[in-house]
Short mmCIF file of C-alpha atoms in Angstrom, two decimals:
data_model
loop_
_atom_site.label_atom_id
_atom_site.label_comp_id
_atom_site.label_asym_id
_atom_site.label_seq_id
_atom_site.Cartn_x
_atom_site.Cartn_y
_atom_site.Cartn_z
CA MET X 1 68.98 152.45 96.13
CA SER X 2 65.67 153.68 94.76
CA TYR X 3 66.41 155.05 91.29
CA LEU X 4 67.69 154.15 87.84
CA LEU X 5 69.58 156.67 85.73
CA SER X 6 68.80 156.42 82.02
CA ILE X 7 71.19 158.10 79.57
CA ASP X 8 69.74 158.74 76.11
CA GLN X 9 72.42 160.06 73.76
CA GLY X 10 70.69 160.98 70.53
CA THR X 11 71.49 162.65 67.24
CA THR X 12 70.36 166.14 68.20
CA SER X 13 70.49 166.04 72.01
CA SER X 14 71.69 164.22 75.10
CA ARG X 15 69.21 163.47 77.86
CA ALA X 16 69.24 161.94 81.32
CA ILE X 17 66.10 160.73 83.10
CA LEU X 18 65.82 159.37 86.63
CA PHE X 19 63.20 156.63 87.07
CA ASP X 20 61.89 155.43 90.43
CA ARG X 21 61.17 151.81 91.38
CA SER X 22 57.78 151.94 89.65
CA LEU X 23 59.65 153.11 86.52
CA GLN X 24 58.04 156.52 86.54
CA PRO X 25 60.24 159.50 85.54
CA GLN X 26 61.13 161.73 88.49
CA ALA X 27 63.74 164.17 87.15
CA SER X 28 65.40 164.88 83.85
CA ALA X 29 67.76 167.15 81.96
CA GLN X 30 68.47 167.66 78.27
CA LEU X 31 71.03 169.52 76.15
CA GLU X 32 70.90 170.06 72.40
CA LEU X 33 73.86 169.04 70.25
CA ALA X 34 75.21 170.81 67.20
CA GLN X 35 75.99 168.93 64.01
CA SER X 36 78.48 170.02 61.37
CA PHE X 37 78.20 169.49 57.62
CA PRO X 38 81.72 169.89 56.16
CA LEU X 39 80.74 168.81 52.63
CA ASP X 40 77.62 167.76 50.76
CA GLY X 41 76.37 164.56 52.36
CA TRP X 42 78.85 164.71 55.26
CA VAL X 43 77.51 164.85 58.83
CA GLU X 44 79.73 165.00 61.91
CA HIS X 45 79.60 165.42 65.68
CA ASP X 46 82.26 166.58 68.13
CA ALA X 47 82.84 163.50 70.31
CA GLU X 48 84.09 165.64 73.20
CA ALA X 49 80.93 167.74 73.02
CA ILE X 50 78.87 164.54 73.24
CA TRP X 51 80.86 163.43 76.27
CA ARG X 52 80.54 166.77 78.05
CA SER X 53 76.81 166.91 77.37
CA VAL X 54 76.26 163.42 78.81
CA VAL X 55 78.11 164.21 82.03
CA GLU X 56 76.29 167.52 82.38
CA VAL X 57 72.77 166.15 81.87
CA CYS X 58 73.45 163.39 84.39
CA GLN X 59 74.66 165.91 86.94
CA ARG X 60 71.73 168.24 86.24
CA ALA X 61 69.16 165.44 86.55
CA LEU X 62 70.61 164.40 89.90
CA ALA X 63 70.54 168.00 91.08
CA HIS X 64 66.99 168.63 89.82
CA GLY X 65 65.73 165.54 91.58
CA ASP X 66 67.80 166.24 94.71
CA ILE X 67 69.04 162.67 94.38
CA ALA X 68 72.50 161.47 95.38
CA ALA X 69 74.55 159.11 93.22
CA GLN X 70 74.46 156.62 96.12
CA ASP X 71 70.70 156.31 95.53
CA ILE X 72 71.17 155.09 91.94
CA ALA X 73 70.96 151.33 91.58
CA ALA X 74 72.15 151.22 87.98
CA ILE X 75 72.58 153.10 84.71
CA GLY X 76 70.84 152.21 81.49
CA LEU X 77 72.42 153.63 78.34
CA THR X 78 70.92 154.08 74.89
CA ASN X 79 72.45 155.83 71.93
CA GLN X 80 72.28 156.97 68.33
CA ARG X 81 73.32 153.94 66.31
CA GLU X 82 75.90 153.45 63.56
CA SER X 83 77.66 156.76 64.30
CA THR X 84 81.36 155.94 64.35
CA VAL X 85 84.20 157.13 66.53
CA VAL X 86 87.82 156.01 66.90
CA TRP X 87 89.95 157.04 69.85
CA ASP X 88 93.42 156.60 71.31
CA ARG X 89 93.49 153.84 73.92
CA ALA X 90 96.17 155.61 75.96
CA THR X 91 94.60 159.07 76.12
CA GLY X 92 90.94 158.47 75.23
CA GLU X 93 91.22 161.26 72.67
CA PRO X 94 89.19 160.82 69.43
CA ILE X 95 91.31 160.91 66.28
CA HIS X 96 88.57 162.57 64.20
CA PRO X 97 85.03 163.94 64.65
CA VAL X 98 82.27 161.36 64.93
CA ILE X 99 80.96 160.30 61.52
CA VAL X 100 77.19 160.35 62.07
CA TRP X 101 74.81 157.67 60.85
CA GLN X 102 73.31 160.16 58.36
CA ASP X 103 76.68 160.68 56.66
CA ARG X 104 76.94 159.59 53.00
CA ARG X 105 80.64 160.08 52.24
CA THR X 106 81.28 156.40 51.55
CA VAL X 107 78.77 156.00 48.72
CA LEU X 108 81.44 155.08 46.17
CA GLN X 109 83.03 152.49 48.46
CA CYS X 110 79.61 150.90 48.98
CA ASP X 111 78.94 150.92 45.24
CA ALA X 112 82.27 149.17 44.61
CA LEU X 113 81.55 146.46 47.19
CA THR X 114 78.10 145.86 45.73
CA ALA X 115 79.44 145.79 42.17
CA ALA X 116 82.03 143.22 43.27
CA GLY X 117 79.20 140.89 44.29
CA HIS X 118 79.45 141.05 48.08
CA ALA X 119 75.91 142.24 48.86
CA GLU X 120 74.34 138.83 49.37
CA THR X 121 77.13 137.55 51.62
CA VAL X 122 76.90 140.67 53.77
CA ARG X 123 73.14 140.43 53.97
CA LYS X 124 73.14 136.75 54.97
CA ARG X 125 75.61 137.35 57.78
CA THR X 126 74.49 140.74 59.07
CA GLY X 127 70.89 141.14 57.91
CA LEU X 128 71.90 144.54 56.49
CA LEU X 129 72.48 146.10 53.10
CA ILE X 130 75.80 147.58 52.00
CA ASP X 131 75.10 151.25 52.57
CA PRO X 132 76.94 154.31 53.95
CA TYR X 133 74.38 154.32 56.79
CA PHE X 134 76.22 151.57 58.66
CA SER X 135 79.52 151.75 60.51
CA ALA X 136 81.95 149.56 58.56
CA THR X 137 82.71 151.86 55.62
CA LYS X 138 82.77 154.86 57.96
CA LEU X 139 85.43 153.09 60.03
CA ALA X 140 87.41 152.11 56.93
CA TRP X 141 87.29 155.73 55.75
CA LEU X 142 88.75 156.92 59.08
CA LEU X 143 91.57 154.39 58.90
CA ASP X 144 92.41 155.41 55.34
CA ASN X 145 92.05 159.18 55.70
CA VAL X 146 93.42 160.07 59.14
CA ALA X 147 97.22 160.18 59.01
CA GLY X 148 98.78 157.11 60.60
CA ALA X 149 95.44 155.67 61.75
CA ARG X 150 95.69 152.32 60.00
CA ASP X 151 99.19 151.59 61.28
CA ARG X 152 98.19 152.59 64.80
CA ALA X 153 95.08 150.40 64.58
CA GLU X 154 97.18 147.42 63.48
CA ARG X 155 99.43 147.96 66.51
CA GLY X 156 96.41 147.96 68.86
CA GLU X 157 96.78 151.61 69.83
CA LEU X 158 93.30 152.66 68.74
CA ALA X 159 89.76 151.65 69.73
CA PHE X 160 86.60 151.75 67.62
CA GLY X 161 83.10 152.08 68.90
CA THR X 162 79.62 153.31 68.27
CA ILE X 163 78.57 156.01 70.72
CA ASP X 164 77.62 153.53 73.44
CA SER X 165 81.10 152.05 73.42
CA PHE X 166 82.79 155.45 73.51
CA LEU X 167 80.62 156.55 76.46
CA ILE X 168 81.20 153.31 78.38
CA TRP X 169 84.95 153.79 77.91
CA ARG X 170 84.74 157.33 79.26
CA LEU X 171 82.25 156.58 82.05
CA THR X 172 84.43 153.76 83.36
CA GLY X 173 87.62 155.80 83.16
CA GLY X 174 88.96 153.80 80.21
CA ARG X 175 88.61 150.45 81.96
CA GLN X 176 85.94 148.91 79.71
CA HIS X 177 85.85 148.61 75.91
CA LEU X 178 82.42 147.07 75.41
CA THR X 179 79.30 147.24 73.29
CA ASP X 180 75.99 145.41 73.30
CA ALA X 181 74.70 143.02 70.66
CA THR X 182 72.13 145.46 69.22
CA ASN X 183 74.74 148.12 68.51
CA ALA X 184 77.17 145.53 67.18
CA SER X 185 74.48 144.29 64.81
CA ARG X 186 74.44 147.70 63.06
CA THR X 187 78.10 147.80 62.05
CA LEU X 188 78.14 145.40 59.04
CA LEU X 189 80.84 143.50 60.92
CA PHE X 190 78.76 141.37 63.32
CA ASN X 191 77.31 138.02 62.30
CA ILE X 192 73.76 137.91 63.70
CA GLN X 193 73.64 134.12 63.28
CA THR X 194 76.85 133.27 65.16
CA GLN X 195 76.56 136.33 67.44
CA GLN X 196 80.24 137.17 66.91
CA TRP X 197 82.41 139.58 64.98
CA ASP X 198 82.82 137.95 61.59
CA PRO X 199 86.46 137.40 60.40
CA GLU X 200 85.47 137.36 56.73
CA LEU X 201 83.58 140.63 57.04
CA LEU X 202 86.52 142.20 58.84
CA ALA X 203 88.70 141.13 55.93
CA LEU X 204 86.18 142.41 53.37
CA PHE X 205 86.05 145.88 54.93
CA ASP X 206 89.77 145.79 55.88
CA ILE X 207 89.14 146.32 59.60
CA PRO X 208 91.76 145.15 62.16
CA ALA X 209 90.14 143.00 64.86
CA ALA X 210 92.22 144.78 67.51
CA LEU X 211 89.96 147.83 67.14
CA LEU X 212 86.77 146.09 68.20
CA PRO X 213 84.97 146.08 71.56
CA GLU X 214 83.75 142.95 73.34
CA VAL X 215 80.05 142.27 72.71
CA LEU X 216 77.74 141.69 75.72
CA ASP X 217 74.01 141.13 76.20
CA SER X 218 71.67 144.12 76.32
CA SER X 219 71.32 143.59 80.08
CA ASP X 220 74.78 142.78 81.40
CA ASP X 221 77.73 143.97 83.49
CA TYR X 222 79.38 146.93 81.75
CA GLY X 223 81.47 147.98 84.73
CA VAL X 224 81.01 150.95 87.06
CA THR X 225 81.40 154.66 86.55
CA ASP X 226 84.53 156.47 87.67
CA GLN X 227 83.81 157.76 91.17
CA ARG X 228 85.06 161.24 90.22
CA LEU X 229 82.19 161.81 87.80
CA PHE X 230 79.22 161.72 90.14
CA GLY X 231 80.79 161.29 93.58
CA HIS X 232 79.95 157.59 93.75
CA SER X 233 80.51 154.62 91.44
CA ILE X 234 77.32 153.46 89.66
CA PRO X 235 76.98 150.12 87.83
CA ILE X 236 76.19 150.28 84.10
CA ILE X 237 73.83 147.36 83.47
CA GLY X 238 71.56 148.06 80.48
CA VAL X 239 72.76 149.05 76.99
CA ALA X 240 70.93 149.12 73.64
CA GLY X 241 70.82 151.15 70.46
CA ASP X 242 68.06 153.74 70.54
CA GLN X 243 65.55 151.93 68.33
CA HIS X 244 66.03 148.64 70.14
CA ALA X 245 65.60 150.43 73.47
CA ALA X 246 62.38 152.00 72.16
CA LEU X 247 61.07 148.54 71.20
CA VAL X 248 61.79 147.39 74.76
CA GLY X 249 60.26 150.57 76.22
CA GLN X 250 57.11 149.95 74.18
CA ALA X 251 56.99 146.42 75.62
CA CYS X 252 56.91 144.87 72.14
CA PHE X 253 58.08 141.53 73.46
CA GLU X 254 55.82 139.22 71.44
CA PRO X 255 56.38 138.31 67.77
CA GLY X 256 54.19 140.51 65.58
CA MET X 257 54.26 143.52 67.89
CA MET X 258 55.46 146.71 66.22
CA LYS X 259 56.62 150.17 67.19
CA SER X 260 57.62 153.26 65.23
CA THR X 261 59.83 155.98 66.67
CA TYR X 262 59.62 159.52 65.34
CA GLY X 263 62.73 161.46 66.19
CA THR X 264 65.34 162.92 63.86
CA GLY X 265 64.58 159.96 61.62
CA CYS X 266 61.79 157.41 61.77
CA PHE X 267 62.41 153.78 62.58
CA MET X 268 59.73 151.09 62.41
CA MET X 269 60.59 147.81 64.06
CA LEU X 270 58.67 144.53 64.13
CA ASN X 271 59.48 141.79 66.65
CA THR X 272 59.97 138.47 64.83
CA GLY X 273 60.96 136.45 67.90
CA GLY X 274 63.70 133.85 67.55
CA GLN X 275 63.47 133.88 63.75
CA ALA X 276 65.73 136.15 61.72
CA VAL X 277 63.26 136.90 58.91
CA THR X 278 64.76 137.84 55.55
CA SER X 279 62.88 140.66 53.87
CA ASN X 280 61.90 140.56 50.22
CA ASN X 281 61.43 144.33 50.28
CA ARG X 282 64.88 145.58 51.29
CA LEU X 283 64.05 145.95 54.96
CA LEU X 284 66.72 145.12 57.50
CA THR X 285 66.99 142.01 59.63
CA THR X 286 68.42 143.03 62.96
CA LEU X 287 68.56 142.13 66.63
CA ALA X 288 65.67 143.39 68.72
CA TYR X 289 67.62 142.65 71.92
CA ARG X 290 69.72 139.86 73.43
CA LEU X 291 69.10 138.61 76.97
CA ASN X 292 70.85 135.72 78.74
CA GLY X 293 72.69 134.99 75.53
CA VAL X 294 69.46 134.43 73.57
CA PRO X 295 68.86 136.75 70.60
CA THR X 296 65.43 138.10 69.69
CA TYR X 297 65.23 139.38 66.11
CA ALA X 298 63.32 142.13 64.33
CA LEU X 299 62.56 143.53 60.91
CA GLU X 300 63.34 147.22 60.65
CA GLY X 301 62.67 150.00 58.20
CA SER X 302 64.78 153.13 58.53
CA ILE X 303 63.71 156.60 57.38
CA PHE X 304 66.58 159.07 57.49
CA VAL X 305 64.52 162.28 57.83
CA ALA X 306 61.38 162.65 59.96
CA GLY X 307 61.63 165.21 62.76
CA ALA X 308 64.53 166.71 60.84
CA THR X 309 61.92 167.79 58.26
CA VAL X 310 60.20 169.93 60.87
CA GLN X 311 63.59 171.23 61.97
CA TRP X 312 64.37 172.22 58.35
CA LEU X 313 61.00 173.95 57.95
CA ARG X 314 61.75 175.89 61.14
CA ASP X 315 65.46 176.65 60.80
CA GLY X 316 65.99 176.43 57.04
CA LEU X 317 62.82 178.01 55.66
CA LYS X 318 61.99 179.84 58.93
CA LEU X 319 58.27 179.16 58.54
CA PHE X 320 57.75 179.13 62.31
CA GLU X 321 59.76 179.63 65.48
CA ASP X 322 58.84 176.57 67.53
CA ALA X 323 58.30 173.00 66.32
CA ALA X 324 55.08 172.85 68.32
CA GLU X 325 53.60 175.46 65.94
CA SER X 326 53.64 172.90 63.12
CA GLU X 327 50.48 171.28 64.49
CA ARG X 328 48.51 174.54 64.48
CA LEU X 329 49.71 175.41 60.98
CA ALA X 330 48.89 171.97 59.55
CA GLU X 331 45.36 172.28 60.92
CA GLN X 332 44.92 175.38 58.76
CA THR X 333 45.82 173.69 55.49
CA ARG X 334 43.30 174.04 52.68
CA GLU X 335 41.11 171.09 51.83
CA GLY X 336 42.41 168.96 49.00
CA ASN X 337 46.04 169.95 49.59
CA ARG X 338 48.16 167.92 47.15
CA VAL X 339 51.57 169.39 47.91
CA TYR X 340 54.23 166.69 48.41
CA LEU X 341 57.53 167.27 50.18
CA VAL X 342 60.03 164.45 49.74
CA PRO X 343 62.70 165.04 52.44
CA ALA X 344 65.56 163.14 50.80
CA PHE X 345 68.10 165.58 52.23
CA THR X 346 70.60 162.78 52.85
CA GLY X 347 69.23 160.28 50.36
CA LEU X 348 66.39 157.80 50.79
CA GLY X 349 66.38 154.98 53.33
CA ALA X 350 64.18 151.90 53.30
CA PRO X 351 62.83 150.50 51.09
CA HIS X 352 64.56 152.56 48.37
CA TRP X 353 68.14 152.77 49.68
CA ASP X 354 69.17 155.51 47.29
CA PRO X 355 71.95 157.64 48.82
CA ARG X 356 72.04 159.92 45.78
CA ALA X 357 68.41 161.02 45.92
CA ARG X 358 67.80 164.61 47.01
CA GLY X 359 64.77 166.39 48.43
CA ALA X 360 62.08 168.17 46.42
CA ILE X 361 58.65 169.77 46.69
CA PHE X 362 55.92 168.95 44.14
CA GLY X 363 52.44 170.26 43.45
CA LEU X 364 52.96 173.95 44.23
CA THR X 365 50.16 176.23 43.06
CA ARG X 366 49.47 179.95 43.37
CA ASP X 367 47.50 179.46 46.59
CA THR X 368 50.12 177.27 48.28
CA GLY X 369 51.08 178.83 51.59
CA ILE X 370 52.97 178.10 54.77
CA ALA X 371 50.22 175.80 56.09
CA GLU X 372 50.35 173.62 52.99
CA LEU X 373 54.14 173.31 53.13
CA VAL X 374 54.07 172.40 56.81
CA ALA X 375 51.30 169.86 56.27
CA ALA X 376 53.28 168.36 53.37
CA GLY X 377 56.31 168.01 55.62
CA LEU X 378 54.32 166.21 58.31
CA ARG X 379 52.53 164.04 55.77
CA SER X 380 55.87 162.96 54.33
CA VAL X 381 56.55 161.22 57.63
CA CYS X 382 53.24 159.38 57.41
CA PHE X 383 53.73 158.39 53.78
CA GLN X 384 57.23 157.08 54.51
CA SER X 385 55.78 155.10 57.42
CA ARG X 386 53.28 153.52 55.05
CA ASP X 387 56.13 152.59 52.72
CA LEU X 388 57.67 150.63 55.58
CA TYR X 389 54.42 149.18 56.89
CA ARG X 390 53.46 147.93 53.43
CA CYS X 391 56.82 146.15 53.11
CA MET X 392 56.46 144.48 56.51
CA GLU X 393 52.95 143.41 55.63
CA GLN X 394 54.25 141.72 52.48
CA ASP X 395 57.18 140.10 54.30
CA VAL X 396 55.37 138.58 57.28
CA GLY X 397 51.65 138.90 56.53
CA LEU X 398 50.66 141.39 59.20
CA GLY X 399 47.10 141.36 60.44
CA ARG X 400 45.27 144.43 61.63
CA GLY X 401 47.63 144.94 64.53
CA ARG X 402 48.06 148.24 66.31
CA LEU X 403 51.12 150.41 65.89
CA ARG X 404 52.76 151.80 69.04
CA VAL X 405 54.44 155.15 68.44
CA ASP X 406 56.93 157.24 70.37
CA GLY X 407 59.53 159.96 70.01
CA GLY X 408 59.40 163.74 70.11
CA MET X 409 57.05 164.09 67.13
CA VAL X 410 54.18 162.11 68.70
CA ALA X 411 53.19 165.14 70.78
CA ASN X 412 51.67 166.39 67.50
CA ALA X 413 48.07 165.08 67.42
CA TRP X 414 47.55 166.22 63.80
CA LEU X 415 50.50 164.09 62.74
CA LEU X 416 49.21 160.98 64.53
CA GLN X 417 45.71 161.37 63.09
CA CYS X 418 47.28 161.72 59.66
CA LEU X 419 49.36 158.61 60.35
CA ALA X 420 46.28 156.59 61.31
CA ASP X 421 44.52 157.81 58.17
CA VAL X 422 47.43 157.08 55.82
CA LEU X 423 48.02 153.62 57.32
CA GLY X 424 44.33 152.83 57.71
CA GLN X 425 44.91 151.38 61.18
CA GLU X 426 44.89 152.29 64.86
CA VAL X 427 47.87 154.12 66.33
CA ASP X 428 48.60 153.93 70.08
CA ARG X 429 50.49 156.65 71.93
CA PRO X 430 51.90 155.49 75.29
CA LEU X 431 51.48 157.25 78.61
CA VAL X 432 55.27 157.52 79.00
CA ARG X 433 56.42 158.94 75.67
CA GLU X 434 60.17 158.82 76.32
CA THR X 435 60.21 155.14 75.54
CA THR X 436 63.84 155.06 74.37
CA ALA X 437 65.06 156.17 77.79
CA LEU X 438 62.43 153.96 79.41
CA GLY X 439 63.68 150.94 77.47
CA ALA X 440 67.22 151.53 78.73
CA ALA X 441 65.78 151.73 82.25
CA TYR X 442 63.87 148.46 81.67
CA LEU X 443 67.10 146.71 80.71
CA ALA X 444 68.85 148.09 83.78
CA ALA X 445 65.89 147.07 85.96
CA LEU X 446 66.17 143.50 84.69
CA GLY X 447 69.90 143.47 85.29
CA CYS X 448 69.74 144.70 88.87
CA GLY X 449 66.84 142.43 89.82
CA TRP X 450 64.05 144.96 90.17
CA TYR X 451 62.03 142.95 87.66
CA ARG X 452 62.40 139.28 86.92
CA SER X 453 60.83 138.90 83.49
CA LEU X 454 59.70 140.69 80.35
CA ASP X 455 56.12 139.80 81.27
CA GLU X 456 56.40 141.89 84.43
CA LEU X 457 57.67 144.82 82.38
CA ALA X 458 54.95 144.37 79.74
CA ALA X 459 52.31 144.67 82.43
CA ARG X 460 53.55 148.20 83.16
CA TRP X 461 52.95 149.57 79.65
CA GLN X 462 50.00 151.99 79.43
CA CYS X 463 48.28 153.59 76.46
CA GLU X 464 47.51 157.29 76.76
CA CYS X 465 45.28 157.50 73.68
CA THR X 466 44.46 155.77 70.40
CA PHE X 467 44.05 157.47 67.02
CA PHE X 468 41.54 155.79 64.69
CA PRO X 469 41.52 156.14 60.88
CA VAL X 470 38.67 158.27 59.53
CA MET X 471 39.84 159.08 56.00
CA PRO X 472 37.89 157.39 53.18
CA GLU X 473 39.87 154.61 51.55
CA LYS X 474 39.61 156.17 48.09
CA THR X 475 41.15 159.42 49.36
CA ARG X 476 43.86 157.53 51.24
CA GLU X 477 44.90 155.55 48.19
CA SER X 478 44.82 158.57 45.91
CA LEU X 479 47.06 160.60 48.23
CA TYR X 480 49.48 157.71 48.61
CA ALA X 481 49.67 157.18 44.84
CA GLY X 482 50.69 160.82 44.47
CA TRP X 483 53.40 160.31 47.08
CA GLN X 484 54.80 157.30 45.25
CA ILE X 485 55.09 159.31 42.03
CA ALA X 486 56.84 162.15 43.88
CA VAL X 487 59.35 159.73 45.42
CA GLU X 488 60.21 158.20 42.07
CA ARG X 489 60.89 161.66 40.69
CA VAL X 490 63.65 162.37 43.25
CA LYS X 491 65.42 159.03 42.88
CA SER X 492 68.77 158.98 41.15
CA GLU X 493 68.92 157.04 37.91
CA ARG X 494 71.03 154.38 39.59
CA GLY X 495 68.76 154.21 42.62
CA SER X 496 65.43 153.80 40.80
CA SER X 497 64.29 150.24 40.28
CA ASP X 498 60.96 151.18 38.71
CA GLU X 499 62.04 153.70 36.12
CA GLN X 500 59.78 152.49 33.31
CA ALA X 501 56.72 152.36 35.54
CA VAL X 502 57.45 155.87 36.74
CA LYS X 503 57.74 157.22 33.22
CA GLN X 504 54.34 155.80 32.47
CA ALA X 505 52.85 157.25 35.68
CA LEU X 506 54.35 160.74 35.50
CA PRO X 507 51.77 162.18 33.09
CA LEU X 508 49.11 161.25 35.65
CA ALA X 509 50.72 163.57 38.16
CA GLY X 510 49.49 166.51 36.13
#
């Protein structure tokens, strides 16, 4: 058996990549996924559409590579995190569309829990903040708003999972209800200290324990696929949430190593080793991965809208037809462009955590054109990255380390040069850019014995190119100061913690 099949189920697409024994990609397939937006702040997926897309991309990848299922040693699975689905244990049928991680419908429930004084308890146990981003209030909403769901859950008739758990259930023909520790750590229900579902948190969010999957290591035995799917049963051995898989794929195995993934959102993650570091800047403490029962922790900053900004510029404003055109347009921007686009379409993530904030564009002048708007959209990703990097620097005292980047947006060289300039540090782009899928393959490779240690995997990582900062420091700081003012202007009154400082700074924005 000479190949690993990596399944990468993301927010906007499902992808399958076949890796050979040297962990080089040999064949792949990808299908885009539609999202629905029933109400302001609501974001949903069709769970059946996700399932069909996963099966189809796996079948297409096998066909494209002319590879039989018998030649697959194992499957590695990675997935969009926090997105919540509940299904019938008898039929496997979802009781409601998937509530996507971007969804903000439970803002009031989160406000009530915070006002009642539960924030610190939740943070100590989970490393997370009480926010609609995570799974617990999404799950509670489903139980309270789908007819009969809570009673059925209490009777053990329903199953909850993040997308990994739902796919494992389907791939194994309903035989396995499992998740891995990284996905569990994003639910607000999993205690990252005890490494177990927390009874007090279940009581706080009113979640029946009977709904929950068993939690395994990131490289573990998740069962085998139903033979009818691919013609041969394949072991599922590696599972991790997408950002954790990307950290593994970037070989960030040593404390202090950092990666940032630029997909629909942007997620910066710093390996903190065996120490669960508590942030003083509202970053998240989370699991990086768990192997052989031993957790490795990370600090994470989550940006809700990154690549989705480019998608909005393309599909919403129709400024260009292909995302790749954004690089050419940004290169044409006029010198001294001070247009700021704050893409708070679904609120602001770290370090602001303001679900009520909404997007805005500042600094428009008579000569503002398409190039300036596109450049502002791309720069917003870089400025948000600096927000996160600055917080991590304050929390753990970062040196002048290099940032490893990945995700669909890193094909854009203008963006990465802007990122290096805004951060004032080197940015490394890897040779294999699909590091999320690669990380899932790494975990599967460990589980099936192809590689014996993380050191062996780290030796395989290769840098394609490095982007060096060239922007003068004075310019960098001036541009970033303008960004900070723009962000404060879009915050809701309840979400802003620096209101007085902003009022004093606003006249300077001119």
